[in-house]
Amino acid sequence: MARIIDGSAMNMVGGNVRKLRLERGMSQQALSNKLETLAIYICRGSISRIEDGQRTVTDIELYGLAKVLGVSITSLFELKDEDSE
């Protein structure tokens, strides 16, 4: 069966998570701390790996990321990361 994501990336939202986090002036640690208030535990290092596409994101984590960043879940997929390499 073909993979949904081409290449070695483990998720489709990491670049947009990084872009939104930076637009809000949040550090990776601050994002981790806010997620913890929703009982979603993603350490700072895992936030980094998500943003780099090196870690998968569960549905609950996706929900929490969208909620903390103040966007819809679908917008995490739709935003264009113009700063991508």
Tab-separated table of N, CA, C and O in Angstrom, residues 2-47:
chain	number	residue	atom	x	y	z
A	2	ALA	N	0.544	2.214	-0.810
A	2	ALA	CA	1.319	3.449	-0.904
A	2	ALA	C	1.130	4.299	0.343
A	2	ALA	O	0.063	4.306	0.947
A	3	ARG	N	2.200	4.997	0.705
A	3	ARG	CA	2.126	5.915	1.848
A	3	ARG	C	1.437	7.206	1.426
A	3	ARG	O	1.593	7.657	0.301
A	4	ILE	N	0.722	7.807	2.365
A	4	ILE	CA	0.071	9.089	2.102
A	4	ILE	C	1.116	10.188	1.974
A	4	ILE	O	1.005	11.087	1.157
A	5	ILE	N	2.158	10.092	2.778
A	5	ILE	CA	3.203	11.109	2.795
A	5	ILE	C	4.396	10.597	2.000
A	5	ILE	O	4.920	9.532	2.282
A	6	ASP	N	4.793	11.347	0.985
A	6	ASP	CA	5.978	10.973	0.224
A	6	ASP	C	7.231	11.365	0.993
A	6	ASP	O	7.242	12.333	1.735
A	7	GLY	N	8.309	10.646	0.772
A	7	GLY	CA	9.566	10.985	1.417
A	7	GLY	C	9.664	10.413	2.815
A	7	GLY	O	8.966	9.481	3.183
A	8	SER	N	10.517	11.036	3.612
A	8	SER	CA	10.785	10.496	4.935
A	8	SER	C	10.015	11.199	6.053
A	8	SER	O	10.145	10.838	7.206
A	9	ALA	N	9.223	12.209	5.732
A	9	ALA	CA	8.472	12.942	6.755
A	9	ALA	C	7.469	12.014	7.439
A	9	ALA	O	6.816	11.212	6.788
A	10	MET	N	7.361	12.176	8.756
A	10	MET	CA	6.450	11.344	9.540
A	10	MET	C	5.099	12.020	9.787
A	10	MET	O	4.199	11.408	10.352
A	11	ASN	N	4.977	13.295	9.407
A	11	ASN	CA	3.703	13.991	9.551
A	11	ASN	C	3.597	15.081	8.496
A	11	ASN	O	4.587	15.436	7.861
A	12	MET	N	2.390	15.603	8.339
A	12	MET	CA	2.130	16.632	7.330
A	12	MET	C	1.964	18.020	7.936
A	12	MET	O	1.802	18.980	7.200
A	13	VAL	N	1.990	18.143	9.242
A	13	VAL	CA	1.645	19.410	9.889
A	13	VAL	C	2.810	20.117	10.564
A	13	VAL	O	2.677	21.262	10.993
A	14	GLY	N	3.945	19.472	10.662
A	14	GLY	CA	5.061	20.007	11.440
A	14	GLY	C	5.499	21.407	11.049
A	14	GLY	O	5.705	22.265	11.911
A	15	GLY	N	5.634	21.658	9.760
A	15	GLY	CA	6.054	22.985	9.311
A	15	GLY	C	5.051	24.054	9.685
A	15	GLY	O	5.430	25.171	10.081
A	16	ASN	N	3.782	23.724	9.598
A	16	ASN	CA	2.742	24.678	9.954
A	16	ASN	C	2.675	24.889	11.463
A	16	ASN	O	2.417	26.004	11.923
A	17	VAL	N	2.919	23.838	12.233
A	17	VAL	CA	2.970	23.985	13.695
A	17	VAL	C	4.084	24.967	14.051
A	17	VAL	O	3.881	25.899	14.842
A	18	ARG	N	5.256	24.786	13.456
A	18	ARG	CA	6.383	25.688	13.728
A	18	ARG	C	6.025	27.133	13.347
A	18	ARG	O	6.253	28.070	14.123
A	19	LYS	N	5.476	27.307	12.158
A	19	LYS	CA	5.134	28.651	11.680
A	19	LYS	C	4.130	29.328	12.616
A	19	LYS	O	4.324	30.480	13.022
A	20	LEU	N	3.096	28.623	12.998
A	20	LEU	CA	2.080	29.187	13.885
A	20	LEU	C	2.638	29.475	15.273
A	20	LEU	O	2.337	30.507	15.869
A	21	ARG	N	3.466	28.570	15.778
A	21	ARG	CA	4.072	28.767	17.090
A	21	ARG	C	4.931	30.030	17.099
A	21	ARG	O	4.820	30.863	18.005
A	22	LEU	N	5.742	30.200	16.075
A	22	LEU	CA	6.608	31.374	15.997
A	22	LEU	C	5.801	32.660	15.812
A	22	LEU	O	6.135	33.694	16.394
A	23	GLU	N	4.731	32.603	15.014
A	23	GLU	CA	3.868	33.775	14.828
A	23	GLU	C	3.263	34.224	16.151
A	23	GLU	O	2.977	35.401	16.339
A	24	ARG	N	3.059	33.282	17.060
A	24	ARG	CA	2.471	33.601	18.358
A	24	ARG	C	3.535	33.907	19.417
A	24	ARG	O	3.219	34.128	20.579
A	25	GLY	N	4.791	33.900	18.992
A	25	GLY	CA	5.877	34.219	19.910
A	25	GLY	C	6.083	33.192	21.000
A	25	GLY	O	6.536	33.523	22.094
A	26	MET	N	5.763	31.942	20.703
A	26	MET	CA	5.870	30.875	21.698
A	26	MET	C	7.136	30.064	21.476
A	26	MET	O	7.492	29.763	20.338
A	27	SER	N	7.769	29.684	22.560
A	27	SER	CA	8.879	28.735	22.476
A	27	SER	C	8.294	27.322	22.399
A	27	SER	O	7.106	27.098	22.680
A	28	GLN	N	9.134	26.382	22.040
A	28	GLN	CA	8.691	24.986	22.046
A	28	GLN	C	8.299	24.565	23.457
A	28	GLN	O	7.320	23.841	23.646
A	29	GLN	N	9.027	25.047	24.456
A	29	GLN	CA	8.706	24.702	25.842
A	29	GLN	C	7.360	25.289	26.254
A	29	GLN	O	6.561	24.635	26.921
A	30	ALA	N	7.077	26.522	25.826
A	30	ALA	CA	5.792	27.150	26.153
A	30	ALA	C	4.642	26.370	25.515
A	30	ALA	O	3.598	26.163	26.141
A	31	LEU	N	4.835	25.907	24.277
A	31	LEU	CA	3.808	25.102	23.616
A	31	LEU	C	3.603	23.799	24.379
A	31	LEU	O	2.462	23.393	24.639
A	32	SER	N	4.686	23.163	24.770
A	32	SER	CA	4.602	21.935	25.557
A	32	SER	C	3.835	22.170	26.858
A	32	SER	O	2.966	21.383	27.234
A	33	ASN	N	4.145	23.272	27.540
A	33	ASN	CA	3.474	23.591	28.802
A	33	ASN	C	1.982	23.823	28.611
A	33	ASN	O	1.166	23.378	29.426
A	34	LYS	N	1.594	24.531	27.542
A	34	LYS	CA	0.169	24.784	27.286
A	34	LYS	C	-0.567	23.497	26.945
A	34	LYS	O	-1.712	23.307	27.342
A	35	LEU	N	0.086	22.611	26.205
A	35	LEU	CA	-0.528	21.321	25.901
A	35	LEU	C	-0.760	20.513	27.172
A	35	LEU	O	-1.779	19.838	27.313
A	36	GLU	N	0.168	20.631	28.111
A	36	GLU	CA	0.044	19.893	29.374
A	36	GLU	C	-1.204	20.313	30.142
A	36	GLU	O	-1.819	19.503	30.822
A	37	THR	N	-1.620	21.582	30.014
A	37	THR	CA	-2.832	22.028	30.697
A	37	THR	C	-4.080	21.346	30.134
A	37	THR	O	-5.124	21.348	30.777
A	38	LEU	N	-3.959	20.769	28.934
A	38	LEU	CA	-5.051	20.005	28.324
A	38	LEU	C	-4.865	18.503	28.537
A	38	LEU	O	-5.565	17.704	27.933
A	39	ALA	N	-3.894	18.141	29.396
A	39	ALA	CA	-3.555	16.740	29.667
A	39	ALA	C	-3.027	16.051	28.412
A	39	ALA	O	-3.244	14.867	28.191
A	40	ILE	N	-2.322	16.815	27.582
A	40	ILE	CA	-1.653	16.279	26.401
A	40	ILE	C	-0.164	16.502	26.637
A	40	ILE	O	0.297	17.636	26.693
A	41	TYR	N	0.553	15.414	26.806
A	41	TYR	CA	1.950	15.505	27.225
A	41	TYR	C	2.886	15.265	26.039
A	41	TYR	O	3.065	14.140	25.593
A	42	ILE	N	3.431	16.361	25.526
A	42	ILE	CA	4.444	16.307	24.467
A	42	ILE	C	5.621	17.140	24.972
A	42	ILE	O	5.486	18.348	25.151
A	43	CYS	N	6.752	16.507	25.218
A	43	CYS	CA	7.904	17.241	25.732
A	43	CYS	C	8.475	18.171	24.659
A	43	CYS	O	8.166	18.037	23.474
A	44	ARG	N	9.314	19.101	25.074
A	44	ARG	CA	9.904	20.065	24.151
A	44	ARG	C	10.645	19.374	23.012
A	44	ARG	O	10.549	19.759	21.855
A	45	GLY	N	11.383	18.328	23.331
A	45	GLY	CA	12.112	17.592	22.302
A	45	GLY	C	11.191	16.966	21.274
A	45	GLY	O	11.502	16.935	20.078
A	46	SER	N	10.041	16.480	21.727
A	46	SER	CA	9.074	15.897	20.795
A	46	SER	C	8.422	16.970	19.929
A	46	SER	O	8.119	16.719	18.766
A	47	ILE	N	8.215	18.168	20.484
A	47	ILE	CA	7.710	19.288	19.676
A	47	ILE	C	8.699	19.553	18.541
A	47	ILE	O	8.306	19.713	17.375
